[in-house]
mmCIF file of C-alpha atoms in Angstrom:
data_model
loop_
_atom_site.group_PDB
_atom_site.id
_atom_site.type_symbol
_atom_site.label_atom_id
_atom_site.label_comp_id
_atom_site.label_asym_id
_atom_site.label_seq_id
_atom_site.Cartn_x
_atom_site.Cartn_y
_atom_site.Cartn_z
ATOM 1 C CA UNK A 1260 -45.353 13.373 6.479
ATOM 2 C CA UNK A 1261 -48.126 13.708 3.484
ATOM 3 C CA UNK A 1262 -50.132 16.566 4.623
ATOM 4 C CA UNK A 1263 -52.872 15.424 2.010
ATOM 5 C CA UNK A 1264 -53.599 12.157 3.383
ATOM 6 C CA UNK A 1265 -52.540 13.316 7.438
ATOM 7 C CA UNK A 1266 -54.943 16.342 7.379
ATOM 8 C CA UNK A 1267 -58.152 14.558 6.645
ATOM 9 C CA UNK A 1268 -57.327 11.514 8.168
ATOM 10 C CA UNK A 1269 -57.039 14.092 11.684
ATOM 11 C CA UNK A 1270 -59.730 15.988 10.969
ATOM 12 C CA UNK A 1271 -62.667 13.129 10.570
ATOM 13 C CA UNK A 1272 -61.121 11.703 13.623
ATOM 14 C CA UNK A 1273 -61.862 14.820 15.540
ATOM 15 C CA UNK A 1274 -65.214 15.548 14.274
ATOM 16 C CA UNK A 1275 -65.879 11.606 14.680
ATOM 17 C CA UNK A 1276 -64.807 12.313 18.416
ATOM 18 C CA UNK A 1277 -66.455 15.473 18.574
ATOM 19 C CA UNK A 1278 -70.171 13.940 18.012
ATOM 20 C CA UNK A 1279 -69.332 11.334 20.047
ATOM 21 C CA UNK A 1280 -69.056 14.075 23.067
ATOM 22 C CA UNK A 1281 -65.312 13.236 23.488
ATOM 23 C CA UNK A 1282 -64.637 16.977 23.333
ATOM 24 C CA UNK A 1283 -61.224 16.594 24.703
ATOM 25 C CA UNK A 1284 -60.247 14.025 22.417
ATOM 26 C CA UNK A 1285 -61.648 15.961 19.422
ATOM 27 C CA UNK A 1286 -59.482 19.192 19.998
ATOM 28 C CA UNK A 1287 -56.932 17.359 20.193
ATOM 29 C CA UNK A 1288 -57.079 15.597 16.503
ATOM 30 C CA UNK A 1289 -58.231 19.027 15.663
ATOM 31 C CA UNK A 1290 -55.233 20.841 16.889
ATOM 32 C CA UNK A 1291 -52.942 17.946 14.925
ATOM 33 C CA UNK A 1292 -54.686 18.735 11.824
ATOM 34 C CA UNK A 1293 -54.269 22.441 12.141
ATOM 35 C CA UNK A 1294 -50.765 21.893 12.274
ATOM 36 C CA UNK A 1295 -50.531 20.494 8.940
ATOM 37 C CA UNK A 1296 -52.089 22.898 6.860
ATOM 38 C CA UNK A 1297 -52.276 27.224 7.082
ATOM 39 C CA UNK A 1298 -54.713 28.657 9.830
ATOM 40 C CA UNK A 1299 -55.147 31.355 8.081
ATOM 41 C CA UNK A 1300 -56.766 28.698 4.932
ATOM 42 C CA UNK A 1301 -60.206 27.628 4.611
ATOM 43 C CA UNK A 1302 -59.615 24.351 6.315
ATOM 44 C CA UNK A 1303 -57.335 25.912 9.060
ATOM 45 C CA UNK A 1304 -60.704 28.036 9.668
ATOM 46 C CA UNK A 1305 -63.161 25.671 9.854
ATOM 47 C CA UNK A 1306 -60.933 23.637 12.318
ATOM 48 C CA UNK A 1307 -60.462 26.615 14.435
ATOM 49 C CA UNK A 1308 -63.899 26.933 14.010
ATOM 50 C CA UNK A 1309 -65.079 23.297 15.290
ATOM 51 C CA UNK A 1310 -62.062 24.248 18.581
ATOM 52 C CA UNK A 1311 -64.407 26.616 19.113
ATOM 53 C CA UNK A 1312 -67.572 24.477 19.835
ATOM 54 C CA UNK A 1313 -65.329 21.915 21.194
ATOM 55 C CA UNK A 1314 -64.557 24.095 23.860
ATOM 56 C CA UNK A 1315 -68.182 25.092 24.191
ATOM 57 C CA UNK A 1316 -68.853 21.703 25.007
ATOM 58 C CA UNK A 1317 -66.006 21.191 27.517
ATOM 59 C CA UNK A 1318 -67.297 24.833 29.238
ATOM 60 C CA UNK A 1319 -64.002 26.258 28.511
ATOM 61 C CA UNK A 1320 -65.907 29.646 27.684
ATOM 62 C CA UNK A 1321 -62.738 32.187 28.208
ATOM 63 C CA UNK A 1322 -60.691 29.980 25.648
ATOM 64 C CA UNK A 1323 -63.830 29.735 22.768
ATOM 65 C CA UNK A 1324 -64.243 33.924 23.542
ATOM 66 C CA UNK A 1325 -60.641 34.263 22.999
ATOM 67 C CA UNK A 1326 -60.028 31.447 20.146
ATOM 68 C CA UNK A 1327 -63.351 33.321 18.558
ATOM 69 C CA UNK A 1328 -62.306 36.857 18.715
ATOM 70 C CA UNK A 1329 -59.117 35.478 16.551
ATOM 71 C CA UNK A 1330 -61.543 34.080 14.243
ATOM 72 C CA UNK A 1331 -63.124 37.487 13.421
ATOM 73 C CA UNK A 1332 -59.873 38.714 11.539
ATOM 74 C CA UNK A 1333 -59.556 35.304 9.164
ATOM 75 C CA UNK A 1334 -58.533 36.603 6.074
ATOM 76 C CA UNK A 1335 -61.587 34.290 4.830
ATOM 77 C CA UNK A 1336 -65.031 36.246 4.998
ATOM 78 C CA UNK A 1337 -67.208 33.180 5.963
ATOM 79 C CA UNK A 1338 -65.204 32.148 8.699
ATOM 80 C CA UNK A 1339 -64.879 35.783 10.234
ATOM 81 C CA UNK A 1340 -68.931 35.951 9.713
ATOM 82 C CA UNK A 1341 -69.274 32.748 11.542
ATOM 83 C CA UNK A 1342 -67.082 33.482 14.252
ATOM 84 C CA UNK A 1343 -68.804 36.852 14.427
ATOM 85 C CA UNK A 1344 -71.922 34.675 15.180
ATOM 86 C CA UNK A 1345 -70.578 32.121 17.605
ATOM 87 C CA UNK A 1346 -69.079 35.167 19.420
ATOM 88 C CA UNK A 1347 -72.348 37.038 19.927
ATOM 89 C CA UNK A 1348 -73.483 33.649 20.972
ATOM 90 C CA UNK A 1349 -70.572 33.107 23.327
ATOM 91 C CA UNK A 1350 -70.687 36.562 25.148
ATOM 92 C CA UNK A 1351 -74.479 36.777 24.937
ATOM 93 C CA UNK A 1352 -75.860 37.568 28.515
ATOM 94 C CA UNK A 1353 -77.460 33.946 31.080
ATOM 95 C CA UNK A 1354 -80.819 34.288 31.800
ATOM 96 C CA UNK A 1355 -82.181 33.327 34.547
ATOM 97 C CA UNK A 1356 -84.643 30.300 34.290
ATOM 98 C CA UNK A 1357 -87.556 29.910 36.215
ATOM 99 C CA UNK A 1358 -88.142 26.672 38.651
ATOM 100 C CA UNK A 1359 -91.456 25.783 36.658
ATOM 101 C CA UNK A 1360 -89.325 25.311 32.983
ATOM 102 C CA UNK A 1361 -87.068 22.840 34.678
ATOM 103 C CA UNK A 1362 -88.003 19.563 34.550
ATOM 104 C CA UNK A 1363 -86.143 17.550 38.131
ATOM 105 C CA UNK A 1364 -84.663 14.206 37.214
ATOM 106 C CA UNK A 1365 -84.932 11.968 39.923
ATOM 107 C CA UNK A 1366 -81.502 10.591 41.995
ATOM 108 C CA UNK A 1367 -82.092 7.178 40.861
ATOM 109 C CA UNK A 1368 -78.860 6.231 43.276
ATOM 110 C CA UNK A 1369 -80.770 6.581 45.969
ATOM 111 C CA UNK A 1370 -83.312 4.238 44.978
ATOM 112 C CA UNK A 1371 -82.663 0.121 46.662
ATOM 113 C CA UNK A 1372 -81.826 -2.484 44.378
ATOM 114 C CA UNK A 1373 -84.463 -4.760 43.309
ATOM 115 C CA UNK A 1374 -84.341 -8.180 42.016
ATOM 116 C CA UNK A 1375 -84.678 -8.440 37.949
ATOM 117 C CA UNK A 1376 -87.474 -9.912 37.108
ATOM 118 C CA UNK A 1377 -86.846 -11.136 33.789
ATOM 119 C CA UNK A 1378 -82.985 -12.666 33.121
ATOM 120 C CA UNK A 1379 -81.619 -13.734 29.918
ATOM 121 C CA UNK A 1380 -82.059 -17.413 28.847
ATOM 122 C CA UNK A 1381 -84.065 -18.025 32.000
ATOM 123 C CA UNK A 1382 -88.136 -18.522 31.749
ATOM 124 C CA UNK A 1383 -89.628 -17.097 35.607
ATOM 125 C CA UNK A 1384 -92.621 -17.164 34.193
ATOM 126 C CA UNK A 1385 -95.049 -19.322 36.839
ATOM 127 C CA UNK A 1386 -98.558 -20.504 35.282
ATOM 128 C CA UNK A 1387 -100.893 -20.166 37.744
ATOM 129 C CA UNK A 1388 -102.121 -23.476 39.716
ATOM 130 C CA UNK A 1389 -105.174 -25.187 38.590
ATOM 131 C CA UNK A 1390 -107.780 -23.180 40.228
ATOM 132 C CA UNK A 1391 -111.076 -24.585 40.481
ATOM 133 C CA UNK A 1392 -113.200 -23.118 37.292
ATOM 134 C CA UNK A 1393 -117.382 -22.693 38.235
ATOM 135 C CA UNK A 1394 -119.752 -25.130 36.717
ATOM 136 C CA UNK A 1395 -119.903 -24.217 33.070
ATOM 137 C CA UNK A 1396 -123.415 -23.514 31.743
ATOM 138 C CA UNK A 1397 -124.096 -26.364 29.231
ATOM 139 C CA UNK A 1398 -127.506 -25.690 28.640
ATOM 140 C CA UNK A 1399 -128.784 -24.784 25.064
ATOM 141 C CA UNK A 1400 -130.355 -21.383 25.184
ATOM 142 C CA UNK A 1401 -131.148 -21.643 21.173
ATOM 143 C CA UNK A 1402 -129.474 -18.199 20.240
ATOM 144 C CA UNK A 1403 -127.910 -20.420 17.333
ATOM 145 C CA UNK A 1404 -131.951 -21.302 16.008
ATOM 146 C CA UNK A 1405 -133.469 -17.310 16.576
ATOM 147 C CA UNK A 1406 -130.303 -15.432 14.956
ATOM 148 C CA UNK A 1407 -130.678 -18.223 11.561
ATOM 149 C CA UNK A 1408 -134.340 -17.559 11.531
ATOM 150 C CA UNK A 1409 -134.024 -13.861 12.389
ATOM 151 C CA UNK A 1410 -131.197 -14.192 8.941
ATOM 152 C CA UNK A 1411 -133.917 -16.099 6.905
ATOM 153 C CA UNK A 1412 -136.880 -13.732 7.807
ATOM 154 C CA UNK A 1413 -134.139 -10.643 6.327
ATOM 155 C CA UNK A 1414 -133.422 -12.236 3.582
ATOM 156 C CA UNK A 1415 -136.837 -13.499 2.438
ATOM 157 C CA UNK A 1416 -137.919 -9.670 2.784
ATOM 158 C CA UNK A 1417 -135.485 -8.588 0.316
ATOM 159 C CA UNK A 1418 -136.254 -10.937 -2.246
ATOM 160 C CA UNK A 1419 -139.848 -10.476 -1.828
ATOM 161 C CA UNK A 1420 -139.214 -6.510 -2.334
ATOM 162 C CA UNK A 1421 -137.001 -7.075 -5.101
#
């Protein structure tokens, strides 16, 4: 097997799966890749490294604490910093939360199914029925003749001013 083109191929799989929330899946293709290369490398940290948070997000906390405390004796400084930092993180004391900063989501299973209103490809919309409409003023209140003259009178004043 070509450990060049196997190692990548496994390890954008896993952090393809990994943001995707497939957590299982990801430590998976990250446990494949780590088996082609050295854990004690670069790459071999960072995957141990992205195990870590994998497990973070599957709430396997004992196995990122233990994975983690490995981490702090990579012979690569950055990855022992970082897993110096995730482990502070990890074994960092749960506070408590008040009620109030919770916000409740609703148990929308308990709520009755309704009809939809709207469907694909189907118009529901219903116009309403011809209602009878009041008697419509026709009668000319001669707005139209006092806003032109009102116009005219304006416009007469500037010129005469100018």
């Amino acid at each position: 097997m070509d450990t060049n083109t196997q190692f990548p191929s496994q390890f954008e799989a896993g952090r393809a799966a990994f943001e995707r929330g497939e957590y299982r899946l990801s430590v998976q293709l990250f446990e494949k890749a780590l088996q082609e290369i050295s854990p004690n490398s670069r790459q071999g940290g960072e995957i141990q490294t992205w195990i870590v948070t994998a497990y973070q997000g599957m709430d396997k906390v004992e196995e990122a604490t233990s994975l983690c405390r490995q981490l702090t004796t990579h012979p690569i400084y950055d990855i022992r910093n970082r897993a110096k930092q995730i482990l502070y993180i990890l074994e960092a004391p749960r506070l408590q939360r008040p009620p109030e900063w919770m916000s409740k989501i609703p148990d929308l299973e308990k709520l009755p199914d309704s009809e939809p209103k709207f469907q694909k490809g189907q118009n529901l919309y219903k116009p309403p029925k011809n209602e009878e409409i009041g008697p419509i003023n026709t009668k000319d209140n001669r707005f139209i003749w006092v806003a032109l003259g009102l116009v005219l009178v304006l416009l007469g004043g500037l010129v005469w001013l100018s």
